[in-house]
Short mmCIF file of C-alpha atoms and ligand atoms in Angstrom, two decimals:
data_model
loop_
_atom_site.label_atom_id
_atom_site.label_comp_id
_atom_site.label_asym_id
_atom_site.label_seq_id
_atom_site.Cartn_x
_atom_site.Cartn_y
_atom_site.Cartn_z
CA ASP A 1 -7.18 105.89 -67.81
CA THR A 2 -3.48 106.49 -67.35
CA GLY A 3 -2.57 103.01 -66.10
CA LYS A 4 -0.45 103.66 -63.04
CA ASP A 5 0.13 100.11 -61.77
CA ASP A 6 2.99 98.08 -63.21
CA GLY A 7 1.75 96.11 -66.15
CA THR A 8 -1.41 98.12 -66.82
CA PHE A 9 -1.64 100.12 -69.99
CA SER A 10 -4.05 102.14 -72.09
CA LYS A 11 -4.58 102.79 -75.77
CA PRO A 12 -4.65 106.60 -75.89
CA LYS A 13 -6.75 108.39 -78.48
CA THR A 14 -4.53 111.45 -78.08
CA THR A 15 -2.62 112.51 -81.20
CA PHE A 16 -0.24 115.32 -82.16
CA LYS A 17 -3.30 117.44 -82.97
CA ASP A 18 -3.98 117.66 -79.23
CA VAL A 19 -0.53 119.10 -78.59
CA ALA A 20 -0.38 122.82 -79.32
CA GLY A 21 2.77 124.39 -80.73
CA LEU A 22 6.02 122.45 -80.19
CA ASP A 23 6.27 122.01 -83.97
CA GLU A 24 9.95 121.11 -83.96
CA VAL A 25 9.47 118.53 -81.24
CA LYS A 26 6.58 116.98 -83.12
CA GLU A 27 8.66 116.87 -86.28
CA GLU A 28 11.36 114.97 -84.48
CA LEU A 29 8.80 112.61 -83.02
CA PHE A 30 7.25 112.02 -86.43
CA GLU A 31 10.33 110.04 -87.28
CA LEU A 32 9.85 107.93 -84.18
CA VAL A 33 6.24 107.36 -85.23
CA ASP A 34 7.46 106.21 -88.63
CA PHE A 35 9.96 103.82 -87.00
CA ILE A 36 7.17 102.24 -85.01
CA LYS A 37 4.76 102.05 -87.93
CA ASN A 38 7.22 100.84 -90.57
CA PRO A 39 10.09 99.04 -88.85
CA GLU A 40 10.79 96.99 -91.98
CA LYS A 41 11.69 100.07 -93.99
CA TYR A 42 14.49 100.87 -91.53
CA LYS A 43 15.65 97.29 -91.05
CA LYS A 44 16.10 96.84 -94.79
CA MET A 45 18.39 99.85 -94.77
CA GLY A 46 20.37 98.36 -91.91
CA ALA A 47 19.32 101.13 -89.53
CA THR A 48 18.75 100.47 -85.84
CA ILE A 49 15.54 101.74 -84.40
CA PRO A 50 16.05 103.95 -81.34
CA LYS A 51 14.97 102.43 -78.05
CA GLY A 52 14.91 105.40 -75.80
CA VAL A 53 14.02 109.06 -76.03
CA LEU A 54 14.51 111.44 -73.16
CA PHE A 55 12.31 114.51 -72.66
CA ASN A 56 14.03 117.12 -70.59
CA GLY A 57 12.45 120.31 -69.26
CA PRO A 58 10.32 122.00 -66.61
CA PRO A 59 7.06 120.50 -65.29
CA GLY A 60 3.73 120.91 -67.02
CA THR A 61 5.12 121.48 -70.50
CA GLY A 62 3.37 118.58 -72.23
CA LYS A 63 5.88 115.74 -71.87
CA THR A 64 3.28 113.19 -70.79
CA LEU A 65 0.86 114.51 -73.39
CA LEU A 66 3.49 114.10 -76.14
CA ALA A 67 4.38 110.57 -75.05
CA ALA A 68 0.70 109.61 -75.02
CA SER A 69 0.26 111.11 -78.47
CA VAL A 70 3.16 109.06 -79.88
CA ALA A 71 1.21 106.03 -78.60
CA GLY A 72 -2.03 107.40 -80.08
CA GLU A 73 -0.43 108.08 -83.47
CA THR A 74 0.89 104.53 -83.67
CA ASN A 75 -1.93 102.70 -81.91
CA SER A 76 0.61 101.46 -79.37
CA ALA A 77 -0.03 100.23 -75.86
CA PHE A 78 0.87 103.06 -73.47
CA PHE A 79 2.48 102.15 -70.15
CA ASN A 80 2.36 105.34 -68.09
CA THR A 81 4.74 105.08 -65.12
CA THR A 82 6.63 107.33 -62.72
CA GLY A 83 10.17 106.69 -61.52
CA SER A 84 9.15 106.91 -57.87
CA GLU A 85 6.73 103.99 -58.13
CA PHE A 86 9.69 101.65 -58.71
CA VAL A 87 11.58 102.83 -55.69
CA GLU A 88 10.81 100.51 -52.81
CA LYS A 89 12.09 99.81 -49.35
CA TYR A 90 12.90 96.19 -50.03
CA VAL A 91 15.83 95.21 -52.19
CA GLY A 92 14.80 93.54 -55.41
CA VAL A 93 11.19 94.76 -55.52
CA GLY A 94 11.88 97.68 -57.85
CA ALA A 95 13.94 95.49 -60.17
CA LYS A 96 11.15 92.94 -60.31
CA ARG A 97 8.65 95.68 -61.18
CA VAL A 98 10.85 96.83 -64.04
CA ARG A 99 11.11 93.25 -65.32
CA THR A 100 7.35 92.71 -65.19
CA LEU A 101 6.72 96.01 -66.95
CA PHE A 102 9.01 95.18 -69.86
CA GLU A 103 7.65 91.66 -70.19
CA LYS A 104 4.15 93.02 -70.51
CA ALA A 105 5.21 95.74 -72.93
CA ARG A 106 6.89 93.19 -75.21
CA LYS A 107 3.78 91.08 -75.16
CA GLU A 108 1.53 94.01 -76.08
CA SER A 109 3.89 95.58 -78.63
CA PRO A 110 4.02 97.95 -80.32
CA SER A 111 4.34 99.66 -76.95
CA ILE A 112 5.48 102.91 -75.44
CA ILE A 113 6.82 102.80 -71.90
CA PHE A 114 6.72 106.28 -70.42
CA ILE A 115 8.74 106.85 -67.23
CA ASP A 116 8.08 110.29 -65.77
CA GLU A 117 10.63 111.64 -63.27
CA ILE A 118 13.09 109.03 -64.41
CA ASP A 119 15.71 110.64 -62.16
CA ALA A 120 14.00 108.86 -59.24
CA ILE A 121 15.46 105.58 -60.55
CA GLY A 122 18.09 106.90 -62.92
CA ALA A 123 20.21 109.03 -60.59
CA LYS A 124 23.94 108.40 -60.57
CA ARG A 125 24.90 105.14 -58.85
CA HIS A 126 27.38 105.04 -56.01
CA LEU A 127 30.60 103.14 -56.36
CA GLU A 128 30.40 99.63 -54.95
CA SER A 129 27.00 100.10 -53.45
CA ASN A 130 24.24 97.72 -54.29
CA ASN A 131 21.18 99.21 -52.75
CA GLU A 132 17.60 98.96 -53.92
CA LYS A 133 17.86 102.02 -56.18
CA ASP A 134 20.98 100.77 -57.92
CA GLN A 135 19.42 97.38 -58.52
CA THR A 136 16.35 98.97 -60.03
CA LEU A 137 18.46 101.09 -62.36
CA ASN A 138 20.62 98.09 -63.28
CA GLN A 139 17.50 96.17 -64.21
CA LEU A 140 16.33 99.04 -66.41
CA LEU A 141 19.70 99.01 -68.21
CA VAL A 142 19.52 95.25 -68.63
CA GLU A 143 16.05 95.50 -70.12
CA MET A 144 17.06 98.26 -72.52
CA ASP A 145 20.10 96.32 -73.69
CA GLY A 146 18.26 93.05 -73.92
CA PHE A 147 15.56 94.27 -76.26
CA ASN A 148 14.93 91.91 -79.02
CA LYS A 149 15.51 93.90 -82.21
CA ASP A 150 11.99 93.05 -83.31
CA SER A 151 10.28 93.87 -80.04
CA ASN A 152 9.02 97.30 -81.10
CA VAL A 153 9.01 98.76 -77.59
CA ILE A 154 10.10 102.37 -77.16
CA ILE A 155 10.88 103.95 -73.82
CA ILE A 156 10.29 107.62 -73.28
CA GLY A 157 11.80 109.04 -70.13
CA ALA A 158 11.09 112.49 -68.71
CA THR A 159 13.11 114.55 -66.28
CA ASN A 160 13.78 118.11 -65.29
CA ARG A 161 17.13 117.09 -63.81
CA LEU A 162 19.18 115.75 -66.68
CA ASP A 163 22.33 116.52 -64.66
CA LEU A 164 21.36 113.93 -62.03
CA LEU A 165 21.16 111.00 -64.43
CA ASP A 166 23.68 108.18 -64.42
CA GLU A 167 25.79 108.38 -67.59
CA ALA A 168 25.09 104.72 -68.28
CA LEU A 169 21.52 105.66 -69.13
CA LEU A 170 22.63 108.16 -71.73
CA ARG A 171 24.90 105.83 -73.68
CA PRO A 172 24.18 104.95 -77.33
CA GLY A 173 21.48 102.34 -77.58
CA ARG A 174 19.79 103.58 -74.43
CA PHE A 175 18.43 107.11 -74.04
CA ASP A 176 20.52 108.44 -76.86
CA ARG A 177 18.02 111.02 -78.10
CA HIS A 178 17.33 114.03 -75.95
CA ILE A 179 14.57 116.48 -76.64
CA TYR A 180 14.31 119.69 -74.66
CA ILE A 181 10.79 120.91 -73.97
CA GLY A 182 10.75 124.33 -72.38
CA ASN A 183 8.01 126.66 -71.23
CA PRO A 184 5.90 127.85 -74.17
CA ASN A 185 6.59 131.15 -75.92
CA CYS A 186 3.82 133.65 -76.63
CA TYR A 187 2.82 132.00 -79.90
CA THR A 188 2.61 128.56 -78.28
CA ARG A 189 0.71 129.91 -75.27
CA HIS A 190 -1.86 131.28 -77.71
CA GLU A 191 -2.09 127.87 -79.42
CA ILE A 192 -2.43 126.09 -76.07
CA LEU A 193 -5.19 128.49 -75.00
CA LYS A 194 -7.01 127.76 -78.27
CA VAL A 195 -6.87 124.02 -77.61
CA HIS A 196 -8.16 124.39 -74.06
CA THR A 197 -11.02 126.75 -74.96
CA LYS A 198 -12.13 124.81 -78.03
CA ASN A 199 -15.18 123.35 -76.29
CA LYS A 200 -15.92 126.36 -74.09
CA PRO A 201 -18.47 129.11 -74.86
CA LEU A 202 -16.38 132.30 -74.90
CA GLU A 203 -17.76 135.82 -74.99
CA GLU A 204 -16.39 138.09 -77.69
CA SER A 205 -14.58 140.12 -75.05
CA VAL A 206 -12.12 137.25 -74.60
CA ASN A 207 -8.98 137.85 -76.64
CA LEU A 208 -6.76 134.77 -76.45
CA GLU A 209 -3.81 136.52 -78.06
CA GLU A 210 -3.88 139.15 -75.34
CA LEU A 211 -4.13 136.46 -72.67
CA ALA A 212 -1.10 134.74 -74.20
CA LYS A 213 0.87 137.99 -73.85
CA LYS A 214 -0.14 138.30 -70.20
CA THR A 215 0.92 134.80 -69.22
CA HIS A 216 4.65 134.94 -69.83
CA GLY A 217 6.51 132.23 -67.88
CA LEU A 218 3.51 129.97 -67.39
CA SER A 219 3.43 126.36 -68.55
CA GLY A 220 0.83 124.51 -70.62
CA ALA A 221 -0.48 122.94 -67.43
CA HIS A 222 -0.99 126.43 -65.93
CA LEU A 223 -2.82 127.60 -69.06
CA SER A 224 -5.07 124.58 -69.02
CA ASN A 225 -5.84 125.37 -65.36
CA ILE A 226 -6.63 128.98 -66.20
CA ALA A 227 -9.12 127.97 -68.90
CA ASN A 228 -10.77 125.57 -66.47
CA GLU A 229 -10.86 128.08 -63.59
CA ALA A 230 -12.44 130.69 -65.87
CA ALA A 231 -15.15 128.21 -66.86
CA ILE A 232 -15.86 127.33 -63.23
CA MET A 233 -16.14 131.04 -62.32
CA ALA A 234 -18.67 131.55 -65.11
CA VAL A 235 -20.74 128.65 -63.79
CA ARG A 236 -20.53 130.04 -60.27
CA GLU A 237 -22.01 133.31 -61.53
CA ASN A 238 -24.73 131.47 -63.43
CA LYS A 239 -23.49 132.89 -66.73
CA SER A 240 -23.98 131.10 -70.02
CA THR A 241 -20.63 132.25 -71.43
CA ILE A 242 -17.11 132.89 -70.13
CA ASN A 243 -15.98 136.53 -70.27
CA LYS A 244 -12.73 138.47 -70.06
CA GLN A 245 -13.15 139.12 -66.35
CA HIS A 246 -13.36 135.38 -65.62
CA PHE A 247 -10.07 134.86 -67.41
CA ASP A 248 -8.39 137.81 -65.71
CA ASP A 249 -9.48 136.53 -62.30
CA ALA A 250 -8.29 133.02 -63.14
CA ILE A 251 -4.87 134.36 -64.22
CA GLU A 252 -4.60 136.40 -61.05
CA ARG A 253 -5.41 133.33 -58.97
CA ILE A 254 -2.77 131.18 -60.65
CA LEU A 255 -0.14 133.93 -60.42
CA ALA A 256 -0.93 134.51 -56.73
CA GLY A 257 -0.54 130.79 -56.11
CA LEU A 258 2.86 130.82 -57.77
CA GLU A 259 3.96 133.86 -55.81
CA SER A 260 3.07 132.32 -52.47
CA LYS A 261 4.93 129.17 -53.47
CA ASN A 262 8.00 131.21 -54.37
CA SER A 263 7.89 133.25 -51.19
CA LYS A 264 7.79 130.05 -49.16
CA LEU A 265 11.02 129.00 -50.83
CA VAL A 266 12.85 132.16 -49.78
P1 ATP B 1 5.16 116.86 -65.43
O1 ATP B 1 6.61 116.87 -65.69
O2 ATP B 1 4.72 117.75 -64.30
O3 ATP B 1 4.52 115.50 -65.40
P2 ATP B 1 4.49 117.21 -68.19
O4 ATP B 1 5.55 117.98 -68.90
O5 ATP B 1 4.41 115.74 -68.35
O6 ATP B 1 4.50 117.62 -66.67
P3 ATP B 1 1.78 117.19 -69.06
O7 ATP B 1 1.28 116.35 -67.95
O8 ATP B 1 1.94 116.59 -70.38
O9 ATP B 1 3.13 117.89 -68.61
O10 ATP B 1 0.89 118.50 -69.21
C1 ATP B 1 -0.05 118.85 -68.24
C2 ATP B 1 -1.29 119.40 -68.92
O11 ATP B 1 -0.98 120.67 -69.50
C3 ATP B 1 -1.73 118.54 -70.09
O12 ATP B 1 -2.64 117.54 -69.72
C4 ATP B 1 -2.38 119.55 -70.99
O13 ATP B 1 -3.70 119.77 -70.57
C5 ATP B 1 -1.62 120.83 -70.75
N1 ATP B 1 -0.58 121.08 -71.77
C6 ATP B 1 0.75 121.21 -71.56
N2 ATP B 1 1.39 121.48 -72.71
C7 ATP B 1 0.45 121.51 -73.67
C8 ATP B 1 0.48 121.72 -75.09
N3 ATP B 1 1.62 121.97 -75.75
N4 ATP B 1 -0.68 121.65 -75.76
C9 ATP B 1 -1.84 121.41 -75.12
N5 ATP B 1 -1.94 121.20 -73.81
C10 ATP B 1 -0.82 121.25 -73.07
#
């Protein structure tokens, strides 16, 4: 359950253990987890708890997974939203959705509001215009500023177009922490493959380290697809285990898909 409607939420069981690699990112997020779990400790020291964290980087690199695991680590309510679902034809509807979302999150706190593709609402505003998009963004800014210090609601935004965002969103007290999450390196690809083959019967011929070397440039989402495709191929052939050939075919399939996508762009 990812809770896509405004006001619906889940209590994810996902934790940092489910996120392979990304050790530095997790370390940084550990502090956020501690803020949420022990707000008193920080308040006593006169420190302000951050309200917003921005994940920046290409698609499929685990941004949603990380946000859900911050919620899982802290037993927070997880509001999983996408910027585009706030963008409406009618003026005022998006703003109202934002208001409802924050009201609910405060009520259920501790809460994590995740806004994927935040650039859909957070793109630079136009001077003197007051269209639906601008109103939605203004409402988001109002909500972030208006947080009660004790509300214990954290917003995590994700984008792969940091350059498009309105500077107002990036000011201190709003999304003032940025974390870059790039495509995984060879070590991390190996770790991701381990996570996604944990419950799969692999033949000894399958060497995950070798597969990691062969999959340069692919994201965690691609690797998870490859592991799944390989399993489906094994089932199709009525095998009881997944072998090297299944993985090689799955990789070829994913790479061919990417190539045809790229050639369409040219
Ligand atoms: P998008 O920007 O397209 O929404 P995202 O960065 O939010 O992508 P996720 O949805 O978190 O990416 O990742 C997609 C899937 O890829 C995850 O559900 C998971 O199966 C797998 N995945 C990605 N990164 C990792 C990782 N570091 N460890 C384990 N699985 C991963």
